[in-house]
Amino acid sequence: MRANGPYGCFVFTDAVKVVARSFYFSTVQDVLASPIEYLKGVGPQRGELLRKELGIATFRDLLFHFPFRYIDRSRFHKVREITEDAQQVQLRGVLGAVKMIGEKQGRRLVASLNDGTGTIELVWFKGIRWLVGSLKPGEEYIVFGKPASFRGKPNLPHPEMELASTWEHGIDASLQPVYNTTEKLAAKGLTGRAIWKLAKALLPQIAGQLPETLGRDQLHLLGGISREEAFRQVHAPQDPERLEVARRRLKFEELFFIQLGLLRQKQATQRNVHGHVFTQVGERLNTFYTKHLPFELTGAQKRVVKEIRKDMGSGRQMNRLLQGDVGSGKTLVGLLSMLIALDNGFQGALMAPTEILAQQHFATLTRMLGGMPVVVRLLTGSTKTAERKSLLTALRLGEVHIIVGTHALLEDRVVFHKLGLVVIDEQHRFGVAQRARLWAKSEVPPHVLVMTATPIPRTLAMTLYGDLDTSIIDEMPPGRKPIRTVHRYDGSRNAVFGFMEQEIALGRQIYVVYPLIEESEKKDGSPSATQDLKDLTDGFESMSRRFPLPNYAVGIVHGRMDQATKDYEMMRFKKGETNILVATTVIEVGVDVPNASVMVIENAERFGLSQLHQLRGRVGRGADQSYCILMTGDKLGNDARTRIETMVRTNDGFVIAETDLRLRGPGDLLGTQQSGLPQLRIADLVEDAALLQQARQVAMRVLEEDPALTEPRHAPIANAMRERADEVVWGRIS
Ligand code: ADP
Ligand code: MG
């Protein structure tokens, strides 16, 4: 079946392509790549639905559609013992009369089930017509579902029903996997249970098709279970112990290959990307350290500076992530690192996410460097044209040593003489692409130090930044008093006002923060931005009435103001001209007003944990005792309560980050789209932290012993890596 092409060569007709494709998929090696519709019991329609709803397009996808839970269906509960808050229950009893009750929207089907210990009501709101015809009163049923409460009594809405007579033969495992499905799929008969059947039907078809991916040593650590056996156990478990071994193996494998990929990437960067070599510790650093530094460095700061110096002297490009809680003194570490660059004849750049922060850094550096011969300049969006021109020229000629700025630094017209180090503050506000543009500013890429005050849980950091070096400042400068955090209900507002009055009398300043959700990020049910804005201005007005001029001054700042007004309000607060600043989260990042000692957070239940922690970090920067007051309404959901309690209990950013991870999951924590996290199908970064640690260590050992993975014992690993190469997109930050 060849057709001649216009130039004498042949082209495949579509028919040939189809034949070729189906032949391709029917060969032994490619069973896993077979379209899901070819699986018995699927077909084109359901296949299309599985693809659309769950992303299951091939046999392989189904194999990797792991159950998220298992139910022990060998056990039966007694009706008498059921409580409303019970998890899933399985009952065995006789079905009573089936009745249709209610009208229109309230129409439902009810039936009773009696198991000899009591009677429970079963109720259905959907699929009524079909059920009426198929349920058989008087027969014994196995009933499975999650109890709910109706008029103070437990009932079972939409239970799974199976005749006891067929059940005995129908289930061949006592452990039943539970699979994710969607409403649309369930409506077409593809319930979780039906997906289980498909998975079981798949198993015999792929027998012998799942080559081992781990070496003997690794398998030994994992109880010796083969890959194929592990998949079989996970989809059709035989007993709980064996299932556990299987799940552990598959989780390990998932985490191991991610770590291996990240570590190999790191290897490659170290081999290929050369960096400026800074060997000198010279004049400027020494002078600054001995004559200008107003305090001792903390142990953690010293250690981190040492790590950075080592990186910058190594001949490789530094790519280091510096994590340190708010107020731990990261800016100083950034400055010291830039001085090392300067001492080696290079320039440094410090980039901040907002104008306010850039100005603040500029002021700090200028002040700290005092009379030293270091030229520091500021470049932001609002730098005047004439000044910018002279600044850019000076920068190009190398007359400016350190430039501090915002995104404006990324513009093409910003050209350096010799850029040696870029310090990026508060990394989560900068996209990967923006950082890449900084790289491009010199032939040999500058060293990069990314500073973040958003602690990332260890497991997440390992997975996300596993190819970067990380430094952690885990020690606060001495003399800081831990911030006292309390939770107050809106009802005790007067007492809170009284406390604010006392603090102001002591000369302190106060932040009052309101949530303001922008229309674009609004979720269903959340108050609108317009309402938020009204709450904020109402709050400002009532604050102004309670703390009136001329004895008091209250300021307001939010994201909808123009930049000049915002800056003006911030400046007034910084200078102490306002006692109270009513604000939104625009003040969240990095702003430093040491005299501010009280942070009042309104509607604290609406903020995420890391945001609360960031906000709290705005106080406690001076020597005074500081306070954070979390105001909430009376009604709190479980998660909100946990967030508030965590804030009250601890000041430790890492503990808070771990809790946040547990509450929100990794995707949400980082912002799903941009997170760069590889998708995990079976492992869980929260639950499997220890296994992740082990997987990373094993991966490191393998690469140490056999960097190119050429030894025969690592052949399965090398093969698996090759296969994965085009599947995985790695998260990177610079
Ligand atoms: P962050 O890590 O949040 O960026 P900063 O760099 O703004 O923290 O530092 C917070 C405050 O602590 C600044 O006022 C800074 O001068 C001060 N500081 C930094 N290091 C020390 C130290 N070793 N001893 C005392 N104060 C320090
Ligand atoms: Mg900072």
CSV table of C-alpha atoms and ligand atoms in Angstrom, one decimal, residues 330-331 361 425-426 590 621, ligand 2:
chain,number,residue,atom,x,y,z
A,330,LYS,CA,19.7,37.6,55.4
A,331,THR,CA,20.3,41.1,54.0
A,361,HIS,CA,17.6,47.8,50.9
A,425,ASP,CA,15.5,38.8,47.7
A,426,GLU,CA,12.2,37.0,48.4
A,590,GLY,CA,10.2,42.4,54.0
A,621,ARG,CA,12.4,43.7,64.7
B,2,MG,MG,14.7,40.6,54.1
